[in-house]
Amino acid sequence: MHDLYIIKLGGSAITEKEGNRFEAKKAVLERIASEIKKAKDEKGFSLIVVHGAGAFGHTNVVEYGINNGVYTDKQEEGLAKTIKDCNFLNSVVVEALKGAGLDAIPFDPNKIVKQDNKKIVEFETAEIENTLAEGNIPVLFGQMVPDKSFNASVVSGDAIICFLAKKLGAKKVFLGTDVAGIYTKDPKKDKSAKRIPLIDKSNFEEVIAQTEEAKTVDVTGGMKGKLEKLREMLKGTTTLIFDANKEGSFYKALAGKEVEGTEIRL
Ligand code: ADP
């Protein structure tokens, strides 16, 4: 098998997350899909695509109060709506990938992931592995899944990439978000923030102390949550974080060319 690459399309990059609007950024998705296709044709890597839920997940989860358990009829209604909305976003992503000539196959985490206390405890990956072996591209996403303690809980796109990267031995992980990497401060709030080109064991603690929790309706920890999950799961995998909205960034990153961003090697 070719080297396995895992791509994360950040919810903040592909939906109107900051405005909490249920809107997928189709033009962005189409551009990213064509960049992925170009790089894949050149490099021939195996690929899994994971996308965040952005507004489609977080807004519902907050509105229906289902981040700490699903017990009431209203919460059940919110759960059903969230699952449906995340699937809708996924269909838009899959369509964009297919439109660019990529053989994308959707996998709803609700059917293959189980959690306990908001942590993944079961993840059926056999079909994902078959799909990869056939040369196709499994597409997963942040979603609500069954939870032994809470009836249901959120599994984030970040948790999915970390789990799959470790289990399937990904060579590289690519996180396309709405800022050009990890900065000394939140670059959206503070113009003096400086990008950190490389994070390794020597500066990880310092960086995580500077990173803030998400300021949008993100219930999965934002950039800080991302870093903590990466530390737990991605030892030995190179991770690149860059701005998905910047034209050419996905192509350059996947093709191994210089891209403005943060490289993480832990
Ligand atoms: P995504 O939805 O793409 O997975 P998140 O919304 O979870 O991304 O995290 C990205 C956001 O994290 C950025 O929009 C940025 O405003 C915020 N952020 C907070 N602290 C930092 C930091 N030190 N460096 C970079 N981004 C940061």
PDB file of C-alpha atoms and ligand atoms in Angstrom:
ATOM      1  CA  MET A   1       0.000   0.000   0.000  1.00  0.00           C
ATOM      2  CA  HIS A   2       1.059   3.591  -0.597  1.00  0.00           C
ATOM      3  CA  ASP A   3       1.830   5.941   2.280  1.00  0.00           C
ATOM      4  CA  LEU A   4      -1.350   6.843   4.135  1.00  0.00           C
ATOM      5  CA  TYR A   5      -2.157  10.539   4.418  1.00  0.00           C
ATOM      6  CA  ILE A   6      -5.034  11.827   6.524  1.00  0.00           C
ATOM      7  CA  ILE A   7      -6.535  15.208   5.775  1.00  0.00           C
ATOM      8  CA  LYS A   8      -8.726  17.209   8.095  1.00  0.00           C
ATOM      9  CA  LEU A   9     -10.910  19.894   6.608  1.00  0.00           C
ATOM     10  CA  GLY A  10     -11.525  22.178   9.562  1.00  0.00           C
ATOM     11  CA  GLY A  11     -15.115  23.049  10.347  1.00  0.00           C
ATOM     12  CA  SER A  12     -14.019  26.675  10.596  1.00  0.00           C
ATOM     13  CA  ALA A  13     -12.682  26.574   7.030  1.00  0.00           C
ATOM     14  CA  ILE A  14     -15.550  24.773   5.287  1.00  0.00           C
ATOM     15  CA  THR A  15     -18.594  26.179   7.114  1.00  0.00           C
ATOM     16  CA  GLU A  16     -19.684  29.563   8.421  1.00  0.00           C
ATOM     17  CA  LYS A  17     -18.606  28.498  11.925  1.00  0.00           C
ATOM     18  CA  GLU A  18     -17.950  31.970  13.276  1.00  0.00           C
ATOM     19  CA  GLY A  19     -21.326  33.268  12.170  1.00  0.00           C
ATOM     20  CA  ASN A  20     -22.915  30.020  13.472  1.00  0.00           C
ATOM     21  CA  ARG A  21     -24.641  29.671  10.111  1.00  0.00           C
ATOM     22  CA  PHE A  22     -25.690  26.336   8.652  1.00  0.00           C
ATOM     23  CA  GLU A  23     -23.835  26.949   5.452  1.00  0.00           C
ATOM     24  CA  ALA A  24     -21.124  24.953   3.711  1.00  0.00           C
ATOM     25  CA  LYS A  25     -18.534  26.933   1.771  1.00  0.00           C
ATOM     26  CA  LYS A  26     -18.988  25.131  -1.528  1.00  0.00           C
ATOM     27  CA  ALA A  27     -16.495  27.147  -3.554  1.00  0.00           C
ATOM     28  CA  VAL A  28     -13.793  26.549  -0.924  1.00  0.00           C
ATOM     29  CA  LEU A  29     -14.594  22.827  -0.919  1.00  0.00           C
ATOM     30  CA  GLU A  30     -14.426  22.610  -4.702  1.00  0.00           C
ATOM     31  CA  ARG A  31     -11.062  24.348  -4.811  1.00  0.00           C
ATOM     32  CA  ILE A  32      -9.648  22.140  -2.055  1.00  0.00           C
ATOM     33  CA  ALA A  33     -10.970  19.012  -3.813  1.00  0.00           C
ATOM     34  CA  SER A  34      -9.210  19.915  -7.055  1.00  0.00           C
ATOM     35  CA  GLU A  35      -5.975  20.611  -5.165  1.00  0.00           C
ATOM     36  CA  ILE A  36      -6.204  17.214  -3.448  1.00  0.00           C
ATOM     37  CA  LYS A  37      -6.802  15.527  -6.813  1.00  0.00           C
ATOM     38  CA  LYS A  38      -3.766  17.204  -8.394  1.00  0.00           C
ATOM     39  CA  ALA A  39      -1.463  16.230  -5.510  1.00  0.00           C
ATOM     40  CA  LYS A  40      -2.848  12.677  -5.357  1.00  0.00           C
ATOM     41  CA  ASP A  41      -2.293  12.167  -9.093  1.00  0.00           C
ATOM     42  CA  GLU A  42       1.309  13.297  -8.674  1.00  0.00           C
ATOM     43  CA  LYS A  43       2.186  11.474  -5.449  1.00  0.00           C
ATOM     44  CA  GLY A  44      -0.149   8.480  -5.405  1.00  0.00           C
ATOM     45  CA  PHE A  45      -0.733   8.371  -1.630  1.00  0.00           C
ATOM     46  CA  SER A  46      -3.628   6.551   0.059  1.00  0.00           C
ATOM     47  CA  LEU A  47      -6.018   9.018   1.575  1.00  0.00           C
ATOM     48  CA  ILE A  48      -8.623   9.440   4.302  1.00  0.00           C
ATOM     49  CA  VAL A  49     -10.532  12.716   4.484  1.00  0.00           C
ATOM     50  CA  VAL A  50     -12.078  13.832   7.763  1.00  0.00           C
ATOM     51  CA  HIS A  51     -14.036  17.039   8.124  1.00  0.00           C
ATOM     52  CA  GLY A  52     -15.239  19.012  11.092  1.00  0.00           C
ATOM     53  CA  ALA A  53     -18.920  19.672  11.661  1.00  0.00           C
ATOM     54  CA  GLY A  54     -18.430  23.412  12.081  1.00  0.00           C
ATOM     55  CA  ALA A  55     -21.685  25.242  12.629  1.00  0.00           C
ATOM     56  CA  PHE A  56     -23.702  22.135  11.680  1.00  0.00           C
ATOM     57  CA  GLY A  57     -22.578  20.311  14.813  1.00  0.00           C
ATOM     58  CA  HIS A  58     -21.618  22.877  17.397  1.00  0.00           C
ATOM     59  CA  THR A  59     -24.605  25.204  16.983  1.00  0.00           C
ATOM     60  CA  ASN A  60     -27.090  22.347  17.407  1.00  0.00           C
ATOM     61  CA  VAL A  61     -25.199  20.849  20.336  1.00  0.00           C
ATOM     62  CA  VAL A  62     -25.247  24.170  22.185  1.00  0.00           C
ATOM     63  CA  GLU A  63     -28.837  25.043  21.238  1.00  0.00           C
ATOM     64  CA  TYR A  64     -30.278  21.709  22.386  1.00  0.00           C
ATOM     65  CA  GLY A  65     -27.895  21.344  25.337  1.00  0.00           C
ATOM     66  CA  ILE A  66     -26.643  17.913  24.323  1.00  0.00           C
ATOM     67  CA  ASN A  67     -22.964  18.180  25.156  1.00  0.00           C
ATOM     68  CA  ASN A  68     -23.391  16.487  28.541  1.00  0.00           C
ATOM     69  CA  GLY A  69     -25.911  13.768  27.889  1.00  0.00           C
ATOM     70  CA  VAL A  70     -29.085  13.095  25.944  1.00  0.00           C
ATOM     71  CA  TYR A  71     -32.027  12.279  28.246  1.00  0.00           C
ATOM     72  CA  THR A  72     -35.120  14.383  27.481  1.00  0.00           C
ATOM     73  CA  ASP A  73     -37.422  14.332  24.432  1.00  0.00           C
ATOM     74  CA  LYS A  74     -36.094  17.748  23.446  1.00  0.00           C
ATOM     75  CA  GLN A  75     -32.527  16.459  23.632  1.00  0.00           C
ATOM     76  CA  GLU A  76     -33.499  13.382  21.594  1.00  0.00           C
ATOM     77  CA  GLU A  77     -34.895  15.737  18.986  1.00  0.00           C
ATOM     78  CA  GLY A  78     -31.647  17.741  19.035  1.00  0.00           C
ATOM     79  CA  LEU A  79     -29.615  14.559  18.676  1.00  0.00           C
ATOM     80  CA  ALA A  80     -31.600  13.429  15.625  1.00  0.00           C
ATOM     81  CA  LYS A  81     -31.307  16.901  14.067  1.00  0.00           C
ATOM     82  CA  THR A  82     -27.545  17.092  14.694  1.00  0.00           C
ATOM     83  CA  ILE A  83     -26.932  13.653  13.168  1.00  0.00           C
ATOM     84  CA  LYS A  84     -28.975  14.640  10.117  1.00  0.00           C
ATOM     85  CA  ASP A  85     -27.285  18.043   9.704  1.00  0.00           C
ATOM     86  CA  CYS A  86     -23.773  16.573  10.003  1.00  0.00           C
ATOM     87  CA  ASN A  87     -24.704  14.013   7.352  1.00  0.00           C
ATOM     88  CA  PHE A  88     -25.952  16.816   5.150  1.00  0.00           C
ATOM     89  CA  LEU A  89     -22.622  18.655   5.416  1.00  0.00           C
ATOM     90  CA  ASN A  90     -20.871  15.374   4.664  1.00  0.00           C
ATOM     91  CA  SER A  91     -22.916  14.939   1.489  1.00  0.00           C
ATOM     92  CA  VAL A  92     -21.761  18.384   0.318  1.00  0.00           C
ATOM     93  CA  VAL A  93     -18.124  17.485   1.020  1.00  0.00           C
ATOM     94  CA  VAL A  94     -18.401  14.098  -0.707  1.00  0.00           C
ATOM     95  CA  GLU A  95     -20.044  15.712  -3.715  1.00  0.00           C
ATOM     96  CA  ALA A  96     -17.208  18.263  -3.995  1.00  0.00           C
ATOM     97  CA  LEU A  97     -14.586  15.494  -3.802  1.00  0.00           C
ATOM     98  CA  LYS A  98     -16.378  13.376  -6.399  1.00  0.00           C
ATOM     99  CA  GLY A  99     -16.819  16.425  -8.616  1.00  0.00           C
ATOM    100  CA  ALA A 100     -13.018  16.729  -8.717  1.00  0.00           C
ATOM    101  CA  GLY A 101     -12.678  13.078  -9.737  1.00  0.00           C
ATOM    102  CA  LEU A 102     -11.837  11.643  -6.292  1.00  0.00           C
ATOM    103  CA  ASP A 103     -13.508   8.339  -5.323  1.00  0.00           C
ATOM    104  CA  ALA A 104     -14.953   9.471  -2.006  1.00  0.00           C
ATOM    105  CA  ILE A 105     -16.967   7.036   0.118  1.00  0.00           C
ATOM    106  CA  PRO A 106     -18.844   8.417   3.156  1.00  0.00           C
ATOM    107  CA  PHE A 107     -18.605   6.698   6.558  1.00  0.00           C
ATOM    108  CA  ASP A 108     -21.002   8.025   9.180  1.00  0.00           C
ATOM    109  CA  PRO A 109     -19.164   7.797  12.545  1.00  0.00           C
ATOM    110  CA  ASN A 110     -22.553   7.373  14.216  1.00  0.00           C
ATOM    111  CA  LYS A 111     -22.646   3.835  12.828  1.00  0.00           C
ATOM    112  CA  ILE A 112     -19.047   2.764  13.530  1.00  0.00           C
ATOM    113  CA  VAL A 113     -17.831   4.672  16.604  1.00  0.00           C
ATOM    114  CA  LYS A 114     -18.865   4.167  20.227  1.00  0.00           C
ATOM    115  CA  GLN A 115     -17.745   6.348  23.115  1.00  0.00           C
ATOM    116  CA  ASP A 116     -17.718   6.283  26.888  1.00  0.00           C
ATOM    117  CA  ASN A 117     -17.362   9.544  28.807  1.00  0.00           C
ATOM    118  CA  LYS A 118     -16.898  11.357  25.467  1.00  0.00           C
ATOM    119  CA  LYS A 119     -13.891   9.221  24.530  1.00  0.00           C
ATOM    120  CA  ILE A 120     -13.715   6.706  21.700  1.00  0.00           C
ATOM    121  CA  VAL A 121     -13.898   3.144  23.031  1.00  0.00           C
ATOM    122  CA  GLU A 122     -14.852   1.267  19.850  1.00  0.00           C
ATOM    123  CA  PHE A 123     -14.142   2.112  16.228  1.00  0.00           C
ATOM    124  CA  GLU A 124     -14.906  -0.398  13.488  1.00  0.00           C
ATOM    125  CA  THR A 125     -12.289   0.218  10.836  1.00  0.00           C
ATOM    126  CA  ALA A 126     -12.451  -2.961   8.701  1.00  0.00           C
ATOM    127  CA  GLU A 127     -14.622  -1.363   5.997  1.00  0.00           C
ATOM    128  CA  ILE A 128     -12.457   1.763   6.010  1.00  0.00           C
ATOM    129  CA  GLU A 129      -9.397  -0.420   5.444  1.00  0.00           C
ATOM    130  CA  ASN A 130     -11.144  -2.287   2.604  1.00  0.00           C
ATOM    131  CA  THR A 131     -12.073   1.009   1.011  1.00  0.00           C
ATOM    132  CA  LEU A 132      -8.450   2.170   1.199  1.00  0.00           C
ATOM    133  CA  ALA A 133      -7.228  -1.133  -0.251  1.00  0.00           C
ATOM    134  CA  GLU A 134      -9.556  -0.611  -3.203  1.00  0.00           C
ATOM    135  CA  GLY A 135      -7.901   2.757  -3.819  1.00  0.00           C
ATOM    136  CA  ASN A 136     -10.940   4.753  -2.703  1.00  0.00           C
ATOM    137  CA  ILE A 137     -11.145   7.564  -0.163  1.00  0.00           C
ATOM    138  CA  PRO A 138     -13.075   7.073   3.091  1.00  0.00           C
ATOM    139  CA  VAL A 139     -14.656  10.323   4.279  1.00  0.00           C
ATOM    140  CA  LEU A 140     -15.542  10.728   7.967  1.00  0.00           C
ATOM    141  CA  PHE A 141     -16.690  13.690  10.014  1.00  0.00           C
ATOM    142  CA  GLY A 142     -17.371  15.174  13.427  1.00  0.00           C
ATOM    143  CA  GLN A 143     -20.669  13.695  14.579  1.00  0.00           C
ATOM    144  CA  MET A 144     -22.816  12.628  17.562  1.00  0.00           C
ATOM    145  CA  VAL A 145     -22.267   8.960  18.386  1.00  0.00           C
ATOM    146  CA  PRO A 146     -23.555   6.492  21.016  1.00  0.00           C
ATOM    147  CA  ASP A 147     -21.958   6.992  24.446  1.00  0.00           C
ATOM    148  CA  LYS A 148     -22.171   4.485  27.319  1.00  0.00           C
ATOM    149  CA  SER A 149     -22.240   7.211  29.983  1.00  0.00           C
ATOM    150  CA  PHE A 150     -24.161   9.983  28.211  1.00  0.00           C
ATOM    151  CA  ASN A 151     -26.380   8.030  25.746  1.00  0.00           C
ATOM    152  CA  ALA A 152     -24.739  10.112  23.017  1.00  0.00           C
ATOM    153  CA  SER A 153     -21.782  12.485  22.751  1.00  0.00           C
ATOM    154  CA  VAL A 154     -19.758  14.413  20.193  1.00  0.00           C
ATOM    155  CA  VAL A 155     -16.830  12.769  18.479  1.00  0.00           C
ATOM    156  CA  SER A 156     -14.783  15.531  16.901  1.00  0.00           C
ATOM    157  CA  GLY A 157     -13.067  15.353  13.535  1.00  0.00           C
ATOM    158  CA  ASP A 158      -9.829  15.880  15.473  1.00  0.00           C
ATOM    159  CA  ALA A 159     -10.471  12.826  17.677  1.00  0.00           C
ATOM    160  CA  ILE A 160     -11.223  10.768  14.552  1.00  0.00           C
ATOM    161  CA  ILE A 161      -8.009  11.750  12.766  1.00  0.00           C
ATOM    162  CA  CYS A 162      -5.921  11.036  15.840  1.00  0.00           C
ATOM    163  CA  PHE A 163      -7.514   7.604  16.307  1.00  0.00           C
ATOM    164  CA  LEU A 164      -7.221   6.610  12.644  1.00  0.00           C
ATOM    165  CA  ALA A 165      -3.700   7.972  12.245  1.00  0.00           C
ATOM    166  CA  LYS A 166      -2.526   5.851  15.128  1.00  0.00           C
ATOM    167  CA  LYS A 167      -4.491   2.701  14.297  1.00  0.00           C
ATOM    168  CA  LEU A 168      -3.780   2.701  10.570  1.00  0.00           C
ATOM    169  CA  GLY A 169      -0.237   4.092  10.805  1.00  0.00           C
ATOM    170  CA  ALA A 170      -0.632   7.333   8.859  1.00  0.00           C
ATOM    171  CA  LYS A 171       2.577   8.748   7.471  1.00  0.00           C
ATOM    172  CA  LYS A 172       1.385  12.347   7.546  1.00  0.00           C
ATOM    173  CA  VAL A 173      -1.595  14.311   8.851  1.00  0.00           C
ATOM    174  CA  PHE A 174      -2.734  17.594   7.283  1.00  0.00           C
ATOM    175  CA  LEU A 175      -4.963  20.002   9.178  1.00  0.00           C
ATOM    176  CA  GLY A 176      -6.476  22.715   7.014  1.00  0.00           C
ATOM    177  CA  THR A 177      -8.032  25.348   9.264  1.00  0.00           C
ATOM    178  CA  ASP A 178      -8.838  29.075   9.026  1.00  0.00           C
ATOM    179  CA  VAL A 179      -5.494  30.382  10.285  1.00  0.00           C
ATOM    180  CA  ALA A 180      -2.007  29.652   8.920  1.00  0.00           C
ATOM    181  CA  GLY A 181      -0.921  27.377  11.766  1.00  0.00           C
ATOM    182  CA  ILE A 182      -0.328  27.717  15.482  1.00  0.00           C
ATOM    183  CA  TYR A 183       0.640  31.156  16.722  1.00  0.00           C
ATOM    184  CA  THR A 184       2.046  32.603  19.941  1.00  0.00           C
ATOM    185  CA  LYS A 185      -1.492  33.980  20.552  1.00  0.00           C
ATOM    186  CA  ASP A 186      -4.845  33.653  18.804  1.00  0.00           C
ATOM    187  CA  PRO A 187      -4.032  35.469  15.525  1.00  0.00           C
ATOM    188  CA  LYS A 188      -7.656  36.514  15.105  1.00  0.00           C
ATOM    189  CA  LYS A 189      -7.617  38.460  18.336  1.00  0.00           C
ATOM    190  CA  ASP A 190      -4.066  39.696  18.434  1.00  0.00           C
ATOM    191  CA  LYS A 191      -2.260  41.115  15.428  1.00  0.00           C
ATOM    192  CA  SER A 192       1.102  40.779  17.194  1.00  0.00           C
ATOM    193  CA  ALA A 193       0.719  36.963  17.227  1.00  0.00           C
ATOM    194  CA  LYS A 194       3.642  35.198  15.597  1.00  0.00           C
ATOM    195  CA  ARG A 195       3.389  31.936  13.716  1.00  0.00           C
ATOM    196  CA  ILE A 196       5.341  29.032  15.207  1.00  0.00           C
ATOM    197  CA  PRO A 197       6.867  27.160  12.245  1.00  0.00           C
ATOM    198  CA  LEU A 198       7.855  24.024  14.172  1.00  0.00           C
ATOM    199  CA  ILE A 199       6.514  22.419  17.326  1.00  0.00           C
ATOM    200  CA  ASP A 200       8.467  19.548  18.837  1.00  0.00           C
ATOM    201  CA  LYS A 201       9.192  18.200  22.302  1.00  0.00           C
ATOM    202  CA  SER A 202      11.364  21.191  23.139  1.00  0.00           C
ATOM    203  CA  ASN A 203       8.605  23.827  22.855  1.00  0.00           C
ATOM    204  CA  PHE A 204       5.311  21.882  23.124  1.00  0.00           C
ATOM    205  CA  GLU A 205       4.561  22.851  26.748  1.00  0.00           C
ATOM    206  CA  GLU A 206       5.287  26.505  26.102  1.00  0.00           C
ATOM    207  CA  VAL A 207       3.026  26.529  23.024  1.00  0.00           C
ATOM    208  CA  ILE A 208       0.076  24.803  24.687  1.00  0.00           C
ATOM    209  CA  ALA A 209       0.189  27.284  27.571  1.00  0.00           C
ATOM    210  CA  GLN A 210      -0.269  30.096  25.027  1.00  0.00           C
ATOM    211  CA  THR A 211      -3.108  28.501  23.079  1.00  0.00           C
ATOM    212  CA  GLU A 212      -6.661  29.413  23.953  1.00  0.00           C
ATOM    213  CA  GLU A 213      -9.863  27.415  24.045  1.00  0.00           C
ATOM    214  CA  ALA A 214     -12.197  28.029  21.131  1.00  0.00           C
ATOM    215  CA  LYS A 215     -14.089  31.314  21.033  1.00  0.00           C
ATOM    216  CA  THR A 216     -16.868  30.118  18.723  1.00  0.00           C
ATOM    217  CA  VAL A 217     -19.532  27.609  19.726  1.00  0.00           C
ATOM    218  CA  ASP A 218     -16.906  24.868  19.445  1.00  0.00           C
ATOM    219  CA  VAL A 219     -17.629  22.156  21.995  1.00  0.00           C
ATOM    220  CA  THR A 220     -14.552  20.129  21.179  1.00  0.00           C
ATOM    221  CA  GLY A 221     -11.765  22.332  22.485  1.00  0.00           C
ATOM    222  CA  GLY A 222     -10.630  24.417  19.492  1.00  0.00           C
ATOM    223  CA  MET A 223      -6.913  24.771  18.854  1.00  0.00           C
ATOM    224  CA  LYS A 224      -5.962  23.822  22.422  1.00  0.00           C
ATOM    225  CA  GLY A 225      -8.072  20.652  22.268  1.00  0.00           C
ATOM    226  CA  LYS A 226      -6.460  19.840  18.946  1.00  0.00           C
ATOM    227  CA  LEU A 227      -2.939  20.100  20.358  1.00  0.00           C
ATOM    228  CA  GLU A 228      -3.789  18.004  23.406  1.00  0.00           C
ATOM    229  CA  LYS A 229      -5.224  15.225  21.227  1.00  0.00           C
ATOM    230  CA  LEU A 230      -2.221  15.362  18.918  1.00  0.00           C
ATOM    231  CA  ARG A 231       0.134  14.983  21.850  1.00  0.00           C
ATOM    232  CA  GLU A 232      -1.766  11.959  23.100  1.00  0.00           C
ATOM    233  CA  MET A 233      -2.109  10.189  19.782  1.00  0.00           C
ATOM    234  CA  LEU A 234       0.301  11.345  17.146  1.00  0.00           C
ATOM    235  CA  LYS A 235       3.772  10.481  18.324  1.00  0.00           C
ATOM    236  CA  GLY A 236       5.851   9.650  15.290  1.00  0.00           C
ATOM    237  CA  THR A 237       3.480  11.157  12.725  1.00  0.00           C
ATOM    238  CA  THR A 238       4.293  14.460  11.066  1.00  0.00           C
ATOM    239  CA  THR A 239       1.397  16.902  11.234  1.00  0.00           C
ATOM    240  CA  LEU A 240       1.074  20.083   9.205  1.00  0.00           C
ATOM    241  CA  ILE A 241      -1.396  22.821  10.129  1.00  0.00           C
ATOM    242  CA  PHE A 242      -2.095  25.512   7.553  1.00  0.00           C
ATOM    243  CA  ASP A 243      -4.738  27.881   6.208  1.00  0.00           C
ATOM    244  CA  ALA A 244      -7.233  25.944   4.072  1.00  0.00           C
ATOM    245  CA  ASN A 245      -8.615  29.193   2.688  1.00  0.00           C
ATOM    246  CA  LYS A 246      -5.321  30.097   1.102  1.00  0.00           C
ATOM    247  CA  GLU A 247      -5.321  29.066  -2.522  1.00  0.00           C
ATOM    248  CA  GLY A 248      -2.804  26.321  -3.251  1.00  0.00           C
ATOM    249  CA  SER A 249      -2.156  25.458   0.411  1.00  0.00           C
ATOM    250  CA  PHE A 250      -3.600  21.945   0.212  1.00  0.00           C
ATOM    251  CA  TYR A 251      -1.815  21.132  -3.018  1.00  0.00           C
ATOM    252  CA  LYS A 252       1.529  22.385  -1.718  1.00  0.00           C
ATOM    253  CA  ALA A 253       1.212  20.618   1.634  1.00  0.00           C
ATOM    254  CA  LEU A 254       0.210  17.269   0.110  1.00  0.00           C
ATOM    255  CA  ALA A 255       2.787  17.462  -2.663  1.00  0.00           C
ATOM    256  CA  GLY A 256       5.535  18.057  -0.087  1.00  0.00           C
ATOM    257  CA  LYS A 257       6.237  21.617  -1.197  1.00  0.00           C
ATOM    258  CA  GLU A 258       6.933  24.538   1.110  1.00  0.00           C
ATOM    259  CA  VAL A 259       3.726  25.838   2.703  1.00  0.00           C
ATOM    260  CA  GLU A 260       3.177  28.567   5.264  1.00  0.00           C
ATOM    261  CA  GLY A 261       2.039  26.791   8.422  1.00  0.00           C
ATOM    262  CA  THR A 262       3.106  24.896  11.517  1.00  0.00           C
ATOM    263  CA  GLU A 263       4.773  21.527  11.420  1.00  0.00           C
ATOM    264  CA  ILE A 264       4.333  19.311  14.480  1.00  0.00           C
ATOM    265  CA  ARG A 265       6.769  16.511  15.214  1.00  0.00           C
ATOM    266  CA  LEU A 266       6.352  14.916  18.607  1.00  0.00           C
TER     267      LEU A 266
HETATM  268  P1  ADP B   1     -11.247  23.876  12.966  1.00  0.00           P
HETATM  269  O1  ADP B   1     -12.719  24.141  13.042  1.00  0.00           O
HETATM  270  O2  ADP B   1     -10.636  24.288  11.659  1.00  0.00           O
HETATM  271  O3  ADP B   1     -10.862  22.503  13.363  1.00  0.00           O
HETATM  272  P2  ADP B   1     -10.871  25.406  15.402  1.00  0.00           P
HETATM  273  O4  ADP B   1     -11.955  26.446  15.321  1.00  0.00           O
HETATM  274  O5  ADP B   1     -11.066  24.245  16.308  1.00  0.00           O
HETATM  275  O6  ADP B   1     -10.507  24.885  13.953  1.00  0.00           O
HETATM  276  O7  ADP B   1      -9.487  26.094  15.778  1.00  0.00           O
HETATM  277  C1  ADP B   1      -9.011  27.128  14.953  1.00  0.00           C
HETATM  278  C2  ADP B   1      -9.122  28.448  15.683  1.00  0.00           C
HETATM  279  O8  ADP B   1      -8.290  28.425  16.838  1.00  0.00           O
HETATM  280  C3  ADP B   1      -8.647  29.620  14.869  1.00  0.00           C
HETATM  281  O9  ADP B   1      -9.715  30.183  14.145  1.00  0.00           O
HETATM  282  C4  ADP B   1      -8.059  30.581  15.918  1.00  0.00           C
HETATM  283  O10 ADP B   1      -8.873  31.738  16.036  1.00  0.00           O
HETATM  284  C5  ADP B   1      -8.088  29.783  17.223  1.00  0.00           C
HETATM  285  N1  ADP B   1      -6.838  29.852  17.998  1.00  0.00           N
HETATM  286  C6  ADP B   1      -6.776  30.030  19.357  1.00  0.00           C
HETATM  287  N2  ADP B   1      -5.508  30.097  19.779  1.00  0.00           N
HETATM  288  C7  ADP B   1      -4.717  29.950  18.680  1.00  0.00           C
HETATM  289  C8  ADP B   1      -3.287  29.936  18.472  1.00  0.00           C
HETATM  290  N3  ADP B   1      -2.413  30.098  19.484  1.00  0.00           N
HETATM  291  N4  ADP B   1      -2.849  29.742  17.211  1.00  0.00           N
HETATM  292  C9  ADP B   1      -3.699  29.573  16.186  1.00  0.00           C
HETATM  293  N5  ADP B   1      -5.066  29.604  16.332  1.00  0.00           N
HETATM  294  C10 ADP B   1      -5.569  29.796  17.559  1.00  0.00           C
END
